[in-house]
CSV table of C-alpha atoms in Angstrom, one decimal:
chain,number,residue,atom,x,y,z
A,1,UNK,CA,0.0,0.0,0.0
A,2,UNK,CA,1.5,3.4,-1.3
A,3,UNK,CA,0.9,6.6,0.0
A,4,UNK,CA,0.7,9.8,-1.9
A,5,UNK,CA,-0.4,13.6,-1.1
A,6,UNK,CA,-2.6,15.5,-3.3
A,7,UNK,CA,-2.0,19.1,-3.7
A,8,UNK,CA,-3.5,20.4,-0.7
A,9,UNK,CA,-0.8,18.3,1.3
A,10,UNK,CA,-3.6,15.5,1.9
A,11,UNK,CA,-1.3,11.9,2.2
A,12,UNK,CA,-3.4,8.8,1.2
A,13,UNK,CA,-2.6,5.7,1.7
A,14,UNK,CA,-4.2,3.8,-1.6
A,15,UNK,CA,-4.1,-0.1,-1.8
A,16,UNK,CA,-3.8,-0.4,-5.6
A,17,UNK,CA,-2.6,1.5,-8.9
A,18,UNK,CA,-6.0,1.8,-10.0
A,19,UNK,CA,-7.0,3.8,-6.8
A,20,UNK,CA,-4.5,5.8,-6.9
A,21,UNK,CA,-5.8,6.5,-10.5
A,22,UNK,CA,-9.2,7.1,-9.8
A,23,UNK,CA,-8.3,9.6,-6.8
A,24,UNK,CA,-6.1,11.4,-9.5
A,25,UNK,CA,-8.9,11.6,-11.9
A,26,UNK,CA,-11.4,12.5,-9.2
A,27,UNK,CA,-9.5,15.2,-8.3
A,28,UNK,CA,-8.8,16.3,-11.8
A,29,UNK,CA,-12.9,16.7,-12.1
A,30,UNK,CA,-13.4,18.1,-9.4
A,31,UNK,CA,-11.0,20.9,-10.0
A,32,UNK,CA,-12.0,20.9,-13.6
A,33,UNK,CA,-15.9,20.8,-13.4
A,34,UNK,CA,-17.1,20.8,-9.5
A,35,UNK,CA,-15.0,23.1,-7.7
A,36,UNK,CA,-15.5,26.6,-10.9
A,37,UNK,CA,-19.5,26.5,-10.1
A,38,UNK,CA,-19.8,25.8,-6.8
A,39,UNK,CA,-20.4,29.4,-5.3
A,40,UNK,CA,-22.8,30.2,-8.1
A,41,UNK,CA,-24.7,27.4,-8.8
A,42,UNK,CA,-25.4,27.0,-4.9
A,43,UNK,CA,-26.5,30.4,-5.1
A,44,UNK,CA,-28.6,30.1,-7.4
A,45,UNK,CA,-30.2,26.9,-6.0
A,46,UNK,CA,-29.1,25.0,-9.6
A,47,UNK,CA,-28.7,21.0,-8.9
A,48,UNK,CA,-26.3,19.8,-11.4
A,49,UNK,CA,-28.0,17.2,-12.9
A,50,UNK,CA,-25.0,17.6,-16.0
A,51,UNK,CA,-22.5,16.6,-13.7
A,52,UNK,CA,-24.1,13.6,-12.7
A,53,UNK,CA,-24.7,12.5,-16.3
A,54,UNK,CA,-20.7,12.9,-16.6
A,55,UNK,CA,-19.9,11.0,-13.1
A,56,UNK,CA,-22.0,8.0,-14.1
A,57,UNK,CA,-20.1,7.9,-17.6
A,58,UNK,CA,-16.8,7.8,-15.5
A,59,UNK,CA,-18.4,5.3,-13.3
A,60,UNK,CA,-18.6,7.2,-10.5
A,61,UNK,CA,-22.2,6.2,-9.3
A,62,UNK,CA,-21.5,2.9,-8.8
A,63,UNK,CA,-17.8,3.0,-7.3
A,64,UNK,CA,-18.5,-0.2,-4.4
A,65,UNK,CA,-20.6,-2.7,-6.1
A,66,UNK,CA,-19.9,-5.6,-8.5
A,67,UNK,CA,-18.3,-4.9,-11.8
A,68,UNK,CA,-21.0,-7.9,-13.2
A,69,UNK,CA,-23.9,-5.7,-12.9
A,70,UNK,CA,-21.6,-2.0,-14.1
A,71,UNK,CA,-20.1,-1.4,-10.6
A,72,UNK,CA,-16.3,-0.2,-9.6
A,73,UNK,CA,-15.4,-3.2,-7.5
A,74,UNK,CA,-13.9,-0.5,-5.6
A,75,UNK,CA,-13.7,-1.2,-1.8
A,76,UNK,CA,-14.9,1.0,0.8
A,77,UNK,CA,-12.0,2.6,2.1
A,78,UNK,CA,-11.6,3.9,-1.7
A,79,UNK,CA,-15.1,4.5,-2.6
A,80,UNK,CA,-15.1,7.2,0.7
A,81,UNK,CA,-11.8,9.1,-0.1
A,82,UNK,CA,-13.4,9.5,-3.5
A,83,UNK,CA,-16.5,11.1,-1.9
A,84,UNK,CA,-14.2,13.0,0.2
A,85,UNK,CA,-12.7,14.8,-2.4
A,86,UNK,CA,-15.7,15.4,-4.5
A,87,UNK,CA,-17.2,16.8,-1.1
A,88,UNK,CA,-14.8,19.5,-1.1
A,89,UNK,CA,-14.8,20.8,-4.4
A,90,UNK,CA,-19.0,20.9,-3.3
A,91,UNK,CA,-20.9,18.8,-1.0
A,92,UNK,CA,-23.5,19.2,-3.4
A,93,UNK,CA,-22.3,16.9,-5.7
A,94,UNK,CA,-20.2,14.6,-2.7
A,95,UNK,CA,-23.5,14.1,-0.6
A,96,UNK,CA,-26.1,13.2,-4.0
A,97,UNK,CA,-23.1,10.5,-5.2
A,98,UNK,CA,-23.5,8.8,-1.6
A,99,UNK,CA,-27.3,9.5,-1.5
A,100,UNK,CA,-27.3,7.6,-5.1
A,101,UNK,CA,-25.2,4.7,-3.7
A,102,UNK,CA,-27.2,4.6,-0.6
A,103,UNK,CA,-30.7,4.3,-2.6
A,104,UNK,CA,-28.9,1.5,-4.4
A,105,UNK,CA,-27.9,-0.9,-1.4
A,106,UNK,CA,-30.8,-3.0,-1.3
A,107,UNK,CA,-30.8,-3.6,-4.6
A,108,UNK,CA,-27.3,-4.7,-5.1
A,109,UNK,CA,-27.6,-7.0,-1.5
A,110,UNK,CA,-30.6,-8.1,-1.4
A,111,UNK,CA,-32.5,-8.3,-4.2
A,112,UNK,CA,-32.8,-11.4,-6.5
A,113,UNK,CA,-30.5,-12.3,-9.0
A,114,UNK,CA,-33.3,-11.7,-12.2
A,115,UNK,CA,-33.8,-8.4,-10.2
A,116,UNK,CA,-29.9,-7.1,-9.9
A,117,UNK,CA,-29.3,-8.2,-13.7
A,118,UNK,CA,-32.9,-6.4,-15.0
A,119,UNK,CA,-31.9,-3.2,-13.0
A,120,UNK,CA,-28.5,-2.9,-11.6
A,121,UNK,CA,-26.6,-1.9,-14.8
A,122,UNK,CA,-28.6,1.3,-15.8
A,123,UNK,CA,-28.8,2.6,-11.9
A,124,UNK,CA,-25.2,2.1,-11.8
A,125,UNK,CA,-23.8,3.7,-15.0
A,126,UNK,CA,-27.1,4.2,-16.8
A,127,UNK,CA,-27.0,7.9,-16.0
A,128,UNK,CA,-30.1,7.9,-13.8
A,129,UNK,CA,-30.4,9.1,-10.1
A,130,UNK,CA,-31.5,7.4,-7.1
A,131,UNK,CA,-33.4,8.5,-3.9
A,132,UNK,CA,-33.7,6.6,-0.9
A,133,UNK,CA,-36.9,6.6,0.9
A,134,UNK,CA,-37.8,6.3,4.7
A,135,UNK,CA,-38.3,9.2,6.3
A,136,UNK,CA,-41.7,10.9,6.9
A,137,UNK,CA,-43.2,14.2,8.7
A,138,UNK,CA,-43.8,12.0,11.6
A,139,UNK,CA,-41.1,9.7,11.3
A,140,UNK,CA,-37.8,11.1,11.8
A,141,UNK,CA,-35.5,9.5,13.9
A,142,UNK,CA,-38.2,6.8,15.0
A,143,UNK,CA,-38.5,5.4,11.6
A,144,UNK,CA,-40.0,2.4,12.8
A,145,UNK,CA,-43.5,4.5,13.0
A,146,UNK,CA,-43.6,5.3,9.7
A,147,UNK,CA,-47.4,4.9,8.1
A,148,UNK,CA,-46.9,4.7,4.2
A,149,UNK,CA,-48.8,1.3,3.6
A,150,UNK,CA,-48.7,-1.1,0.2
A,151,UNK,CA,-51.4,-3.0,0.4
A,152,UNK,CA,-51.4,-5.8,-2.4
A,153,UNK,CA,-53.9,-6.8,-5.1
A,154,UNK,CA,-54.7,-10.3,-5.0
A,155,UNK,CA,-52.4,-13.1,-4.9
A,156,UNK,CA,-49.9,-12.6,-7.1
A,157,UNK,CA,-51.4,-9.1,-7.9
A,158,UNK,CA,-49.3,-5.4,-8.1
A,159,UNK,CA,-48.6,-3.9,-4.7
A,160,UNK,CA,-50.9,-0.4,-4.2
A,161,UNK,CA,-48.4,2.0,-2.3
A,162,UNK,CA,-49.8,5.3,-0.8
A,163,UNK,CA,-48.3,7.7,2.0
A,164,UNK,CA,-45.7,10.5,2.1
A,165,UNK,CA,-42.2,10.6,2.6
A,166,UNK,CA,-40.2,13.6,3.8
A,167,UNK,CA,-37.0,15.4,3.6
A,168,UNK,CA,-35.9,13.4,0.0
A,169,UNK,CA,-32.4,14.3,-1.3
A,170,UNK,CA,-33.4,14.5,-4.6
A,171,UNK,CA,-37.2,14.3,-4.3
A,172,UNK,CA,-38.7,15.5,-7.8
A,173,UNK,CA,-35.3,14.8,-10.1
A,174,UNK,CA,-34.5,11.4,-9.0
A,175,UNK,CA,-35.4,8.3,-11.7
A,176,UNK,CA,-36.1,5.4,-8.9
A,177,UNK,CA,-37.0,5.8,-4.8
A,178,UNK,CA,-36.5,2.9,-2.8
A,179,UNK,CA,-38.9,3.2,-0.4
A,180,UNK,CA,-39.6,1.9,2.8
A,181,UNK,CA,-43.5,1.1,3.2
A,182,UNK,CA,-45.9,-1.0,6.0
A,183,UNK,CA,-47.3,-3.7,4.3
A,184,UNK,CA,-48.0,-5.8,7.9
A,185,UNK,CA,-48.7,-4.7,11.9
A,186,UNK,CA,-47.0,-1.8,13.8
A,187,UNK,CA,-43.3,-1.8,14.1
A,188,UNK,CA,-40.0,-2.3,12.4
A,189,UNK,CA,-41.7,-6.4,11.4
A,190,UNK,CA,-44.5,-5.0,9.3
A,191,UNK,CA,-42.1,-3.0,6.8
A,192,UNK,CA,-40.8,-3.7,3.4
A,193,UNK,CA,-38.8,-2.0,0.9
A,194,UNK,CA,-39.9,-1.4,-2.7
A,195,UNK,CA,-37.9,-0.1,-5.7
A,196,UNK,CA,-40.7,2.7,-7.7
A,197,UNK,CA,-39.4,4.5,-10.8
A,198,UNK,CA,-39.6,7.9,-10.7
A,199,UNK,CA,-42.2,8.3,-13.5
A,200,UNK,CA,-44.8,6.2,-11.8
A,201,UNK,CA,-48.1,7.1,-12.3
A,202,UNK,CA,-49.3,9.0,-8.7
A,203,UNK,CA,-45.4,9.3,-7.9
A,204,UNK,CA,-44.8,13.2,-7.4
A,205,UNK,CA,-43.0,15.7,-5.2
A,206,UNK,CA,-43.5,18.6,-2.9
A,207,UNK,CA,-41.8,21.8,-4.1
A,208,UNK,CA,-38.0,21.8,-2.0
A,209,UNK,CA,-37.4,23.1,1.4
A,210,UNK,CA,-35.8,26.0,1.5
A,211,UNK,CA,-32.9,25.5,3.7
A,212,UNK,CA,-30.0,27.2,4.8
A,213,UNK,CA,-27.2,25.5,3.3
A,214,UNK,CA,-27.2,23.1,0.3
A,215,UNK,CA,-29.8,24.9,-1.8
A,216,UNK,CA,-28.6,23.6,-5.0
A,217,UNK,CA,-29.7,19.6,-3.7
A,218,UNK,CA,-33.1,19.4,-3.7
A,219,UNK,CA,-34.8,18.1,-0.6
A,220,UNK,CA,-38.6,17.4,-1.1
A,221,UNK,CA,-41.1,15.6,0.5
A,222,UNK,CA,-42.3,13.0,-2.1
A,223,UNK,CA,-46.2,12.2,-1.8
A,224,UNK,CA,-47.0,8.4,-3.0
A,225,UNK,CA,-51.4,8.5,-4.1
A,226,UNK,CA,-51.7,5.1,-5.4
A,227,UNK,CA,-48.6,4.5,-6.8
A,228,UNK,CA,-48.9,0.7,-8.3
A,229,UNK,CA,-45.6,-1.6,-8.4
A,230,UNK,CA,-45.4,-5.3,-9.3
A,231,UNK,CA,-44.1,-8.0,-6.7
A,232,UNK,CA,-41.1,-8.0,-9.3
A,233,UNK,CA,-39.8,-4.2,-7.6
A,234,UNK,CA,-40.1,-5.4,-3.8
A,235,UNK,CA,-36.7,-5.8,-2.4
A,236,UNK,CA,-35.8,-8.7,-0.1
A,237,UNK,CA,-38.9,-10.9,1.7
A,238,UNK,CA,-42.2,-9.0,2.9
A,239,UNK,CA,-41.0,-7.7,6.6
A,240,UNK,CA,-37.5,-7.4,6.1
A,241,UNK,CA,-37.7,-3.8,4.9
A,242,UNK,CA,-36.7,-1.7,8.2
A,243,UNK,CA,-33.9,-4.6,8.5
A,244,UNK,CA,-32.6,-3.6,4.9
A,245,UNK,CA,-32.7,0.2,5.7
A,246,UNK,CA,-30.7,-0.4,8.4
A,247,UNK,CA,-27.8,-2.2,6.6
A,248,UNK,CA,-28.0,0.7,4.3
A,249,UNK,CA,-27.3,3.3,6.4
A,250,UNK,CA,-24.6,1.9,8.4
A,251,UNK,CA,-22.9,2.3,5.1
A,252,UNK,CA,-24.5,5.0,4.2
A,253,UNK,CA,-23.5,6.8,7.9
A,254,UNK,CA,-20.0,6.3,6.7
A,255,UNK,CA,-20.4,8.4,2.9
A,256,UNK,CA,-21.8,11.2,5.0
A,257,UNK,CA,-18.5,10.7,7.5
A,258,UNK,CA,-16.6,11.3,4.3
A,259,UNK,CA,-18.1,14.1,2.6
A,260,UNK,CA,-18.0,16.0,6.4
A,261,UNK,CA,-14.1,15.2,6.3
A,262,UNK,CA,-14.1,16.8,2.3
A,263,UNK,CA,-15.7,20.0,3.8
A,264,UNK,CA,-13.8,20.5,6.9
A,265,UNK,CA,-10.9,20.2,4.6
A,266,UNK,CA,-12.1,22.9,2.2
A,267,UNK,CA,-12.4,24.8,5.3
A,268,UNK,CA,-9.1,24.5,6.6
A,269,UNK,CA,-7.1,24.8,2.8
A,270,UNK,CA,-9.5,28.2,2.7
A,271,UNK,CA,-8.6,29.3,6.3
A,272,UNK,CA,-4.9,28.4,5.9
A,273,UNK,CA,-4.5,30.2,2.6
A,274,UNK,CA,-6.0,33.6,4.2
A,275,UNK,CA,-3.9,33.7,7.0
A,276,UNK,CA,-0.7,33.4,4.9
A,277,UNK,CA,-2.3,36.7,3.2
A,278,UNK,CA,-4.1,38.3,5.1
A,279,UNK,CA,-1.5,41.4,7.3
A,280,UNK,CA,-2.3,43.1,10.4
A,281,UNK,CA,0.6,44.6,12.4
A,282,UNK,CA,2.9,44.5,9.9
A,283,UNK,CA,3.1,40.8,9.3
A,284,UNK,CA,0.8,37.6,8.1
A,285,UNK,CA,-2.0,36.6,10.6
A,286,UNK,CA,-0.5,33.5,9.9
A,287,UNK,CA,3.0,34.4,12.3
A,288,UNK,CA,0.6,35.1,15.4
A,289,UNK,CA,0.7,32.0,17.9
A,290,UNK,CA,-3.2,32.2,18.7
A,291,UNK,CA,-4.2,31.4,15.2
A,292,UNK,CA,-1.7,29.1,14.4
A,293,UNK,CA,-3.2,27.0,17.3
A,294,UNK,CA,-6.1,27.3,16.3
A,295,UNK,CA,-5.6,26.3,12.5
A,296,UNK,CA,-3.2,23.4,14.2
A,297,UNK,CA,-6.6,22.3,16.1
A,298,UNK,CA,-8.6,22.2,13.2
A,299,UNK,CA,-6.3,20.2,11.2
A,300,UNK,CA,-6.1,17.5,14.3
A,301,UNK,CA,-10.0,17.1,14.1
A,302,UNK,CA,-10.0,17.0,10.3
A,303,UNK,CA,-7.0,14.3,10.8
A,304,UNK,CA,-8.8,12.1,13.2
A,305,UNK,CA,-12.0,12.0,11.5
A,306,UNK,CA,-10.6,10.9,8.5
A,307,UNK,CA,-8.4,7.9,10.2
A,308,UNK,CA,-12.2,7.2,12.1
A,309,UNK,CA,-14.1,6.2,8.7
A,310,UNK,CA,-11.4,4.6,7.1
A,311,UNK,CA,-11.3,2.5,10.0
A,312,UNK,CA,-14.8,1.3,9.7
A,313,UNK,CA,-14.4,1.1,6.1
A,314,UNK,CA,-11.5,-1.1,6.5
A,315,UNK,CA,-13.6,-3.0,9.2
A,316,UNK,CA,-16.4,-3.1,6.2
A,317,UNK,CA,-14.1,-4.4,3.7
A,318,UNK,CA,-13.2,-7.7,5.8
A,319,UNK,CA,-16.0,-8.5,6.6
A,320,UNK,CA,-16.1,-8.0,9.8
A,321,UNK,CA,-19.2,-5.7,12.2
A,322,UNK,CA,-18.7,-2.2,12.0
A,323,UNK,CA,-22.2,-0.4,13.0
A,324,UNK,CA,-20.4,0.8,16.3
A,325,UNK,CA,-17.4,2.0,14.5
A,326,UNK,CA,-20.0,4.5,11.6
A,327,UNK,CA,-22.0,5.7,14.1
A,328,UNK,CA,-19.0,7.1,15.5
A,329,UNK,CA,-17.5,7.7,12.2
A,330,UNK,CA,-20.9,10.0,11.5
A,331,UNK,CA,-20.7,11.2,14.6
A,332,UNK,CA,-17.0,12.9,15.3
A,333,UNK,CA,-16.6,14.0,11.8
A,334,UNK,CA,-19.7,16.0,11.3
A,335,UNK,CA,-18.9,17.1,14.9
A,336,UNK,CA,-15.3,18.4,13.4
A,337,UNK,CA,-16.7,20.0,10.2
A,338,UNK,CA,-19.2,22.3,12.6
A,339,UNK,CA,-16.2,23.1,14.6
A,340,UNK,CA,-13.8,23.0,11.8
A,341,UNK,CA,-16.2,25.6,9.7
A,342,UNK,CA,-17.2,27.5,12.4
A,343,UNK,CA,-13.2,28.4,13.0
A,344,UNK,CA,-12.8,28.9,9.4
A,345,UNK,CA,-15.3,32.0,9.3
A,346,UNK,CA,-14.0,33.1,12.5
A,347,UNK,CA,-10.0,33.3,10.8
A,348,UNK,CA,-11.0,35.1,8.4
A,349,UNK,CA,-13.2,37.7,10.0
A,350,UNK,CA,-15.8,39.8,9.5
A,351,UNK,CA,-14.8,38.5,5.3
A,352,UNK,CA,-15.3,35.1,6.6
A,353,UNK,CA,-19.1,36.3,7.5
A,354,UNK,CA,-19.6,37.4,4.0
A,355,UNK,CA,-20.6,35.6,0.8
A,356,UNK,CA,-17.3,36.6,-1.0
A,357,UNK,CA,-16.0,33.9,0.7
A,358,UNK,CA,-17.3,30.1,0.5
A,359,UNK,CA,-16.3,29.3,4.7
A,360,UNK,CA,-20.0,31.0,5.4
A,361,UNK,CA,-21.4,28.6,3.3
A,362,UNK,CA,-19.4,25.4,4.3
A,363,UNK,CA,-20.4,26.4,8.1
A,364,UNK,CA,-24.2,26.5,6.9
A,365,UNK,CA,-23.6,23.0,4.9
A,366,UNK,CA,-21.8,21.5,8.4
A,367,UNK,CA,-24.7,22.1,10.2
A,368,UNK,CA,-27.1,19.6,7.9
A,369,UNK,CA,-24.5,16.9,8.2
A,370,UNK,CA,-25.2,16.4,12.1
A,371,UNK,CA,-28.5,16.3,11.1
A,372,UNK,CA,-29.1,13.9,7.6
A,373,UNK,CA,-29.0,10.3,7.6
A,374,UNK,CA,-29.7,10.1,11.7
A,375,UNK,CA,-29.3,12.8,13.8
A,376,UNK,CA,-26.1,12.9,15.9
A,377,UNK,CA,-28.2,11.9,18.8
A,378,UNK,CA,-29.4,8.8,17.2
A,379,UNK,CA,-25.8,8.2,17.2
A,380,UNK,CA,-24.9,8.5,20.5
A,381,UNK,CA,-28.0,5.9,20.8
A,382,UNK,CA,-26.5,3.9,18.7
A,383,UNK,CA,-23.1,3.6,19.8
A,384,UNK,CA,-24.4,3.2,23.7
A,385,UNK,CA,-26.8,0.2,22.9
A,386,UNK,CA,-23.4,-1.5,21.1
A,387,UNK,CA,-21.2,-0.4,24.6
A,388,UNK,CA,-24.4,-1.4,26.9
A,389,UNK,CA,-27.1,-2.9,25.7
A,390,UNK,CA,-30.8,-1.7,24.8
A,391,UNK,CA,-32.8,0.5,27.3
A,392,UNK,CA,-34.9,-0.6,29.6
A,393,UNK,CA,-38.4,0.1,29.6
């Protein structure tokens, strides 16, 4: 295993030639056709749907699963440093890559063989988009309650889905949902999962939220009014649906452990650069002591998050359990990008608190990663039931 640093003094350590290849052209893109639009485009609340088309020719989309069905056959621990770096050109684009991956999962490790041959290929380097499906406005964190039901037709007959789903990365744009939907009693048992093309008939979308950071990816809720899907799109066994969604996000918990590494770095190349410019007193901000411990701090968190979710990816890659070790992945780096950010606007000054610089908006960006894919309480939940067991009622 080589190492190698990247221009912004980032060392990698990369297990093959063809990693260290694909990092070289993911960076090459992302200074190329990322980083150039970023301020605009999230100004403007534009969604690069152009980009997309081009990281799915470069087979971007489908970076960790099989080559048979048009995957990478990339592990983890590379498929995440990719994010990482297309993070920090724009989370934008970093976050709606792991999104995409994330709303293929079930798919790719549960679903049938007929089903991954029939639909794997085009998801995966077809140029469409996924969305992934499980929230709802009242089920958040207790997913588990959500009340979208599919009720079935007959035996043998098209399942009948109907219910809402909320806060969608991607609701409205995306070409397939796997959703999450009751189809038995109360509880995490009654749920299964469901893959709906985006152009089904009672399939639409709420306009987007209008949020504070991350305008240009579209978050919608996406309202399901008798949206009709043969037994051929349900994923895994009827019940098994809450079981799948958590297997996703366990690996989906580690792409959003990335892309908050990717950002904090963009934070800390931005701060770093200023301070070597920016005079007061005669001399670079850089020379005084206080900020240089307080860039040396940031760099330390950025640093330690990113050993944190390449040690659960390496855990991921043999094999072996690694829930305990991406909760805390999710957890500390999204932590250290809000820190990290925050810092970043506060070198810089009252410019830092201004649009003319891009720290503002990687501090507003940090905030929705403590938040997406379970909150950072759910993760301290999660990482205590592993250290001590389930509560007690």
């Amino acid at each position: 295993m080589a190492a190698e640093s990247n221009a912004d003094g980032v060392e990698r350590r990369l297990p093959t030639d063809e990693a260290r290849e694909l990092l070289a052209l993911t960076r090459d893109i992302a200074r190329r056709e990322i980083a150039p639009r970023a301020a605009e485009e999230e100004a403007a609340g534009h969604f690069p749907r152009e980009l997309f088309a081009l990281l799915s020719r470069s087979g971007f989309l489908g970076l960790p699963y099989d080559p048979e069905y048009g995957g990478g056959g990339q592990p983890y621990e590379v498929y995440l440093q990719v994010l990482e770096e297309l993070a920090a050109a724009r989370l934008t684009v970093g976050l709606g890559v792991s999104v995409h991956t994330l709303s293929c999962h079930a798919l790719a490790r549960f679903g049938t063989e007929q089903q991954r041959a029939a639909r794997l290929p085009a998801m995966l380097g077809g140029g469409l988009l996924g969305a992934y499906c499980l929230s709802e406005p009242a089920a958040g964190s207790d997913a588990a309650a959500l009340r979208t039901r599919a009720v079935r037709e007959g035996e043998g007959g098209d399942w009948v889905i109907d219910g809402t789903k909320a806060w969608i990365t991607h609701g409205g744009i995306a070409d397939f949902y796997t959703v999450m939907a009751r189809t038995g009693g109360p509880g995490a048992k009654g749920i299964t999962a469901f893959l709906v093309p985006g152009d089904a008939p009672g399939l639409s979308a709420a306009p987007p939220e209008r949020k504070m950071g991350m305008t240009g990816s579209p978050t919608a809720q996406v309202h399901l009014d008798g949206v009709r899907v043969s037994d051929a799109r349900r994923l895994g066994a009827e019940g098994q649906g809450f079981a799948l969604a958590l297997d996703a996000l366990d690996s989906g918990r580690l792409g959003i452990a990335a892309c908050a590494v990717g950002l904090g770095q963009a934070a800390l190349d931005e701060a770093v650069a200023y301070a070597g410019e920016r005079r007061q007193f005669g001399r670079p901000i850089a020379d005084f002591q206080g900020l240089r411990f307080l860039l040396a701090d940031m760099a330390t968190r950025i640093e330690a998050g990113r050993a944190l979710y390449l040690e659960a990816a390496r855990l991921r890659d043999e094999g072996r359990p690694f829930g305990r070790c991406a909760a805390m992945a999710k957890l500390f780096c999204t932590d250290a990008a809000m820190q990290v950010t925050t810092d970043a606007v506060q070198v810089l000054g009252g410019y830092g608190y201004t649009a003319d610089f891009p720290v503002e908006r990687y501090l507003r960006e940090a905030k929705m990663l403590q938040i997406v894919e379970g909150t950072n309480q759910i993760q301290r939940v999660v990482i205590a039931r592993h250290l001590v067991g389930p509560e007690s009622r």
